[in-house]
Amino acid sequence: MKRGRKTNEANSSSSEDTTEKESKRHKVVEKKTTVVQSPDWANLLQDIILQVFQYLPLLDRAHASQVCRSWNQVFHMPDLWRCFEFELNQPATSNLRTTHPELIKQIIKRHSNHLQYVSFKVVDSSKESAEAACDILSQLVNCSLKTLGLISTARPSFMDLPKSHFISALTVVFVNSKSLSSLKIDDTPVDDPSLKVLVANNSDTLKLLKMSSCPHVSPAGILCVADQCHGLRELALNYHLLSDELLLALSSEKHVRLEHLRIDVVSENPGQTQFHTIQKSSWDAFIKHSPKVNLVMYFFLYEEEFDPFFRYEIPVTHLYFGRSVSKDVLGRVGMTCPRLVELVVCANGLRPLDEELICIAERCKYLSAVGLGECEVSCSAFVEFVKMCGGRLSQLSIMEEVLIPDQKYSLEQIHWEVSKHLGRVWFPDMMPTW
């Protein structure tokens, strides 16, 4: 009897323990379920919200800022306003996206001192949009920009403005931004005096200057930048601004090694532009100082204007011909451009480029990218060209119409032969891909 009573008591105690454990487990589950079902979004850490906002487009970010006070505070944190692109056009005449005027007012009022990486994109050709960009620039008196870009996707725009109005607005940024490292201002009325202001306030920090189609800048103006901005690593300009003095200034011991130099050689009216010649000694000094520089040259010339070019060895690495170029010029390219890495020929005419391509393959040992547009080359010569260049041709864009079948190869056979020498499957293009 005693044994039975003890057994019953033990069973009863065990049952009570189990019931108590089950009760606790249900409470824990209910508590967890409650937490999952009712998250408190307003109490998320601001650092987490900030990270989320940084991935959102501006409009979505603005909508999210209306969720609660905490999110609205994050919306105005300086980190979210360091980088901004103003898109400007006239809504009355364009359906393209534009930055809302009220948002611009809010930025000027609350975030102008936070802006560091700014670009102005004028997406129409109206003078009013360019004036709006200048008005915003002139109000950035408390800013300290690191990068500035003025971009016109349609001409004219900035060039339509009174020169004094544009220069005045730009000078505000140059004077107040003491650490400007990147400046991109194409198709603008910037001039030599404004570049002197730029140098006077930002000579120690400027690393990139991209300035094409700025007719009021002279070789002396760009030379001033090179003479004083010894940290300049990337430079893009029109050929008329290039001089022996500029190359020598970029080659001085005080100057850092240039990493990227882009030269646009452009002629709008055939026969009316006189192109000067750069001395070989200047190129030699330049490449000795910056042996790893990428020298990019874009040619938009007519055939009769190429005479001053490719007469002696130049250190060009990337070469683009945007208009028709003669067999003679392409033959000279093979003889004078041993550092060539990329070659794009928009058009040539109806004379096959067999010998010229073979010469380029023989002399340009670093060539890795080629594009041919409205040109002609025999299938045999093309296969020989690819065979000589081998697997280093990482990009090969040739229109099918360029290739002329001959006794050795047909169009159906050539892709197998070219693929074999490239080490990968290759087919001619139906249209240019550059």
JSON list of N, CA and C in Angstrom, two decimals, residues 73-84 86 106-118 139-147 177:
[
{"chain": "A", "resi": 73, "resn": "GLN", "atom": "N", "xyz": [13.56, 62.38, -39.55]},
{"chain": "A", "resi": 73, "resn": "GLN", "atom": "CA", "xyz": [14.85, 62.87, -39.07]},
{"chain": "A", "resi": 73, "resn": "GLN", "atom": "C", "xyz": [15.99, 62.26, -39.86]},
{"chain": "A", "resi": 74, "resn": "VAL", "atom": "N", "xyz": [15.87, 60.97, -40.15]},
{"chain": "A", "resi": 74, "resn": "VAL", "atom": "CA", "xyz": [16.90, 60.30, -40.94]},
{"chain": "A", "resi": 74, "resn": "VAL", "atom": "C", "xyz": [16.96, 60.88, -42.36]},
{"chain": "A", "resi": 75, "resn": "PHE", "atom": "N", "xyz": [15.80, 61.21, -42.91]},
{"chain": "A", "resi": 75, "resn": "PHE", "atom": "CA", "xyz": [15.73, 61.77, -44.26]},
{"chain": "A", "resi": 75, "resn": "PHE", "atom": "C", "xyz": [16.58, 63.04, -44.40]},
{"chain": "A", "resi": 76, "resn": "HIS", "atom": "N", "xyz": [16.75, 63.78, -43.32]},
{"chain": "A", "resi": 76, "resn": "HIS", "atom": "CA", "xyz": [17.50, 65.03, -43.36]},
{"chain": "A", "resi": 76, "resn": "HIS", "atom": "C", "xyz": [18.91, 64.89, -42.80]},
{"chain": "A", "resi": 77, "resn": "MET", "atom": "N", "xyz": [19.36, 63.68, -42.57]},
{"chain": "A", "resi": 77, "resn": "MET", "atom": "CA", "xyz": [20.72, 63.50, -42.07]},
{"chain": "A", "resi": 77, "resn": "MET", "atom": "C", "xyz": [21.74, 63.87, -43.15]},
{"chain": "A", "resi": 78, "resn": "PRO", "atom": "N", "xyz": [22.84, 64.51, -42.78]},
{"chain": "A", "resi": 78, "resn": "PRO", "atom": "CA", "xyz": [23.83, 64.99, -43.78]},
{"chain": "A", "resi": 78, "resn": "PRO", "atom": "C", "xyz": [24.34, 63.90, -44.71]},
{"chain": "A", "resi": 79, "resn": "ASP", "atom": "N", "xyz": [24.48, 62.68, -44.21]},
{"chain": "A", "resi": 79, "resn": "ASP", "atom": "CA", "xyz": [25.04, 61.60, -45.05]},
{"chain": "A", "resi": 79, "resn": "ASP", "atom": "C", "xyz": [24.21, 61.34, -46.30]},
{"chain": "A", "resi": 80, "resn": "LEU", "atom": "N", "xyz": [22.92, 61.63, -46.25]},
{"chain": "A", "resi": 80, "resn": "LEU", "atom": "CA", "xyz": [22.05, 61.39, -47.40]},
{"chain": "A", "resi": 80, "resn": "LEU", "atom": "C", "xyz": [22.11, 62.51, -48.43]},
{"chain": "A", "resi": 81, "resn": "TRP", "atom": "N", "xyz": [22.78, 63.61, -48.11]},
{"chain": "A", "resi": 81, "resn": "TRP", "atom": "CA", "xyz": [22.78, 64.77, -49.00]},
{"chain": "A", "resi": 81, "resn": "TRP", "atom": "C", "xyz": [24.18, 65.15, -49.45]},
{"chain": "A", "resi": 82, "resn": "ARG", "atom": "N", "xyz": [25.14, 64.28, -49.27]},
{"chain": "A", "resi": 82, "resn": "ARG", "atom": "CA", "xyz": [26.49, 64.57, -49.73]},
{"chain": "A", "resi": 82, "resn": "ARG", "atom": "C", "xyz": [26.59, 64.45, -51.26]},
{"chain": "A", "resi": 83, "resn": "CYS", "atom": "N", "xyz": [25.78, 63.56, -51.84]},
{"chain": "A", "resi": 83, "resn": "CYS", "atom": "CA", "xyz": [25.81, 63.33, -53.29]},
{"chain": "A", "resi": 83, "resn": "CYS", "atom": "C", "xyz": [24.44, 63.66, -53.86]},
{"chain": "A", "resi": 84, "resn": "PHE", "atom": "N", "xyz": [24.40, 64.55, -54.89]},
{"chain": "A", "resi": 84, "resn": "PHE", "atom": "CA", "xyz": [23.11, 64.91, -55.47]},
{"chain": "A", "resi": 84, "resn": "PHE", "atom": "C", "xyz": [23.29, 65.34, -56.93]},
{"chain": "A", "resi": 86, "resn": "PHE", "atom": "N", "xyz": [21.27, 67.42, -59.80]},
{"chain": "A", "resi": 86, "resn": "PHE", "atom": "CA", "xyz": [20.16, 68.28, -60.17]},
{"chain": "A", "resi": 86, "resn": "PHE", "atom": "C", "xyz": [19.84, 68.04, -61.65]},
{"chain": "A", "resi": 106, "resn": "GLN", "atom": "N", "xyz": [14.44, 73.42, -50.71]},
{"chain": "A", "resi": 106, "resn": "GLN", "atom": "CA", "xyz": [14.73, 72.74, -49.44]},
{"chain": "A", "resi": 106, "resn": "GLN", "atom": "C", "xyz": [16.20, 72.37, -49.32]},
{"chain": "A", "resi": 107, "resn": "ILE", "atom": "N", "xyz": [16.78, 71.94, -50.43]},
{"chain": "A", "resi": 107, "resn": "ILE", "atom": "CA", "xyz": [18.20, 71.59, -50.42]},
{"chain": "A", "resi": 107, "resn": "ILE", "atom": "C", "xyz": [19.06, 72.81, -50.14]},
{"chain": "A", "resi": 108, "resn": "ILE", "atom": "N", "xyz": [18.76, 73.92, -50.82]},
{"chain": "A", "resi": 108, "resn": "ILE", "atom": "CA", "xyz": [19.52, 75.15, -50.62]},
{"chain": "A", "resi": 108, "resn": "ILE", "atom": "C", "xyz": [19.39, 75.62, -49.16]},
{"chain": "A", "resi": 109, "resn": "LYS", "atom": "N", "xyz": [18.20, 75.49, -48.61]},
{"chain": "A", "resi": 109, "resn": "LYS", "atom": "CA", "xyz": [17.94, 75.99, -47.26]},
{"chain": "A", "resi": 109, "resn": "LYS", "atom": "C", "xyz": [18.55, 75.11, -46.18]},
{"chain": "A", "resi": 110, "resn": "ARG", "atom": "N", "xyz": [18.44, 73.80, -46.34]},
{"chain": "A", "resi": 110, "resn": "ARG", "atom": "CA", "xyz": [18.81, 72.90, -45.24]},
{"chain": "A", "resi": 110, "resn": "ARG", "atom": "C", "xyz": [20.06, 72.08, -45.48]},
{"chain": "A", "resi": 111, "resn": "HIS", "atom": "N", "xyz": [20.46, 71.91, -46.77]},
{"chain": "A", "resi": 111, "resn": "HIS", "atom": "CA", "xyz": [21.52, 70.94, -47.03]},
{"chain": "A", "resi": 111, "resn": "HIS", "atom": "C", "xyz": [22.66, 71.45, -47.91]},
{"chain": "A", "resi": 112, "resn": "SER", "atom": "N", "xyz": [22.69, 72.72, -48.22]},
{"chain": "A", "resi": 112, "resn": "SER", "atom": "CA", "xyz": [23.75, 73.21, -49.10]},
{"chain": "A", "resi": 112, "resn": "SER", "atom": "C", "xyz": [25.13, 73.00, -48.49]},
{"chain": "A", "resi": 113, "resn": "ASN", "atom": "N", "xyz": [25.24, 73.10, -47.16]},
{"chain": "A", "resi": 113, "resn": "ASN", "atom": "CA", "xyz": [26.53, 72.90, -46.51]},
{"chain": "A", "resi": 113, "resn": "ASN", "atom": "C", "xyz": [26.90, 71.42, -46.39]},
{"chain": "A", "resi": 114, "resn": "HIS", "atom": "N", "xyz": [25.96, 70.53, -46.73]},
{"chain": "A", "resi": 114, "resn": "HIS", "atom": "CA", "xyz": [26.25, 69.09, -46.69]},
{"chain": "A", "resi": 114, "resn": "HIS", "atom": "C", "xyz": [26.70, 68.57, -48.06]},
{"chain": "A", "resi": 115, "resn": "LEU", "atom": "N", "xyz": [26.38, 69.30, -49.13]},
{"chain": "A", "resi": 115, "resn": "LEU", "atom": "CA", "xyz": [26.68, 68.83, -50.48]},
{"chain": "A", "resi": 115, "resn": "LEU", "atom": "C", "xyz": [28.19, 68.73, -50.69]},
{"chain": "A", "resi": 116, "resn": "GLN", "atom": "N", "xyz": [28.61, 67.59, -51.26]},
{"chain": "A", "resi": 116, "resn": "GLN", "atom": "CA", "xyz": [30.03, 67.39, -51.58]},
{"chain": "A", "resi": 116, "resn": "GLN", "atom": "C", "xyz": [30.25, 66.88, -53.00]},
{"chain": "A", "resi": 117, "resn": "TYR", "atom": "N", "xyz": [29.32, 66.05, -53.50]},
{"chain": "A", "resi": 117, "resn": "TYR", "atom": "CA", "xyz": [29.47, 65.45, -54.83]},
{"chain": "A", "resi": 117, "resn": "TYR", "atom": "C", "xyz": [28.24, 65.83, -55.65]},
{"chain": "A", "resi": 118, "resn": "VAL", "atom": "N", "xyz": [28.39, 66.84, -56.48]},
{"chain": "A", "resi": 118, "resn": "VAL", "atom": "CA", "xyz": [27.23, 67.45, -57.13]},
{"chain": "A", "resi": 118, "resn": "VAL", "atom": "C", "xyz": [27.42, 67.49, -58.64]},
{"chain": "A", "resi": 139, "resn": "GLN", "atom": "N", "xyz": [24.09, 80.09, -55.27]},
{"chain": "A", "resi": 139, "resn": "GLN", "atom": "CA", "xyz": [23.61, 80.04, -53.89]},
{"chain": "A", "resi": 139, "resn": "GLN", "atom": "C", "xyz": [24.40, 79.07, -53.00]},
{"chain": "A", "resi": 140, "resn": "LEU", "atom": "N", "xyz": [25.37, 78.37, -53.59]},
{"chain": "A", "resi": 140, "resn": "LEU", "atom": "CA", "xyz": [26.14, 77.40, -52.81]},
{"chain": "A", "resi": 140, "resn": "LEU", "atom": "C", "xyz": [27.32, 78.08, -52.11]},
{"chain": "A", "resi": 141, "resn": "VAL", "atom": "N", "xyz": [27.02, 79.12, -51.35]},
{"chain": "A", "resi": 141, "resn": "VAL", "atom": "CA", "xyz": [28.07, 79.90, -50.70]},
{"chain": "A", "resi": 141, "resn": "VAL", "atom": "C", "xyz": [28.60, 79.22, -49.44]},
{"chain": "A", "resi": 142, "resn": "ASN", "atom": "N", "xyz": [27.85, 78.26, -48.90]},
{"chain": "A", "resi": 142, "resn": "ASN", "atom": "CA", "xyz": [28.29, 77.57, -47.69]},
{"chain": "A", "resi": 142, "resn": "ASN", "atom": "C", "xyz": [28.78, 76.15, -47.98]},
{"chain": "A", "resi": 143, "resn": "CYS", "atom": "N", "xyz": [28.96, 75.85, -49.24]},
{"chain": "A", "resi": 143, "resn": "CYS", "atom": "CA", "xyz": [29.31, 74.48, -49.61]},
{"chain": "A", "resi": 143, "resn": "CYS", "atom": "C", "xyz": [30.82, 74.29, -49.57]},
{"chain": "A", "resi": 144, "resn": "SER", "atom": "N", "xyz": [31.20, 73.02, -49.61]},
{"chain": "A", "resi": 144, "resn": "SER", "atom": "CA", "xyz": [32.60, 72.67, -49.77]},
{"chain": "A", "resi": 144, "resn": "SER", "atom": "C", "xyz": [32.65, 71.44, -50.68]},
{"chain": "A", "resi": 145, "resn": "LEU", "atom": "N", "xyz": [32.41, 71.68, -51.97]},
{"chain": "A", "resi": 145, "resn": "LEU", "atom": "CA", "xyz": [32.29, 70.58, -52.92]},
{"chain": "A", "resi": 145, "resn": "LEU", "atom": "C", "xyz": [33.61, 69.87, -53.14]},
{"chain": "A", "resi": 146, "resn": "LYS", "atom": "N", "xyz": [33.52, 68.56, -53.34]},
{"chain": "A", "resi": 146, "resn": "LYS", "atom": "CA", "xyz": [34.68, 67.76, -53.74]},
{"chain": "A", "resi": 146, "resn": "LYS", "atom": "C", "xyz": [34.64, 67.46, -55.23]},
{"chain": "A", "resi": 147, "resn": "THR", "atom": "N", "xyz": [33.44, 67.27, -55.78]},
{"chain": "A", "resi": 147, "resn": "THR", "atom": "CA", "xyz": [33.31, 67.05, -57.22]},
{"chain": "A", "resi": 147, "resn": "THR", "atom": "C", "xyz": [32.18, 67.91, -57.77]},
{"chain": "A", "resi": 177, "resn": "SER", "atom": "N", "xyz": [34.75, 76.33, -52.24]},
{"chain": "A", "resi": 177, "resn": "SER", "atom": "CA", "xyz": [35.15, 74.92, -52.13]},
{"chain": "A", "resi": 177, "resn": "SER", "atom": "C", "xyz": [36.67, 74.85, -52.14]}
]
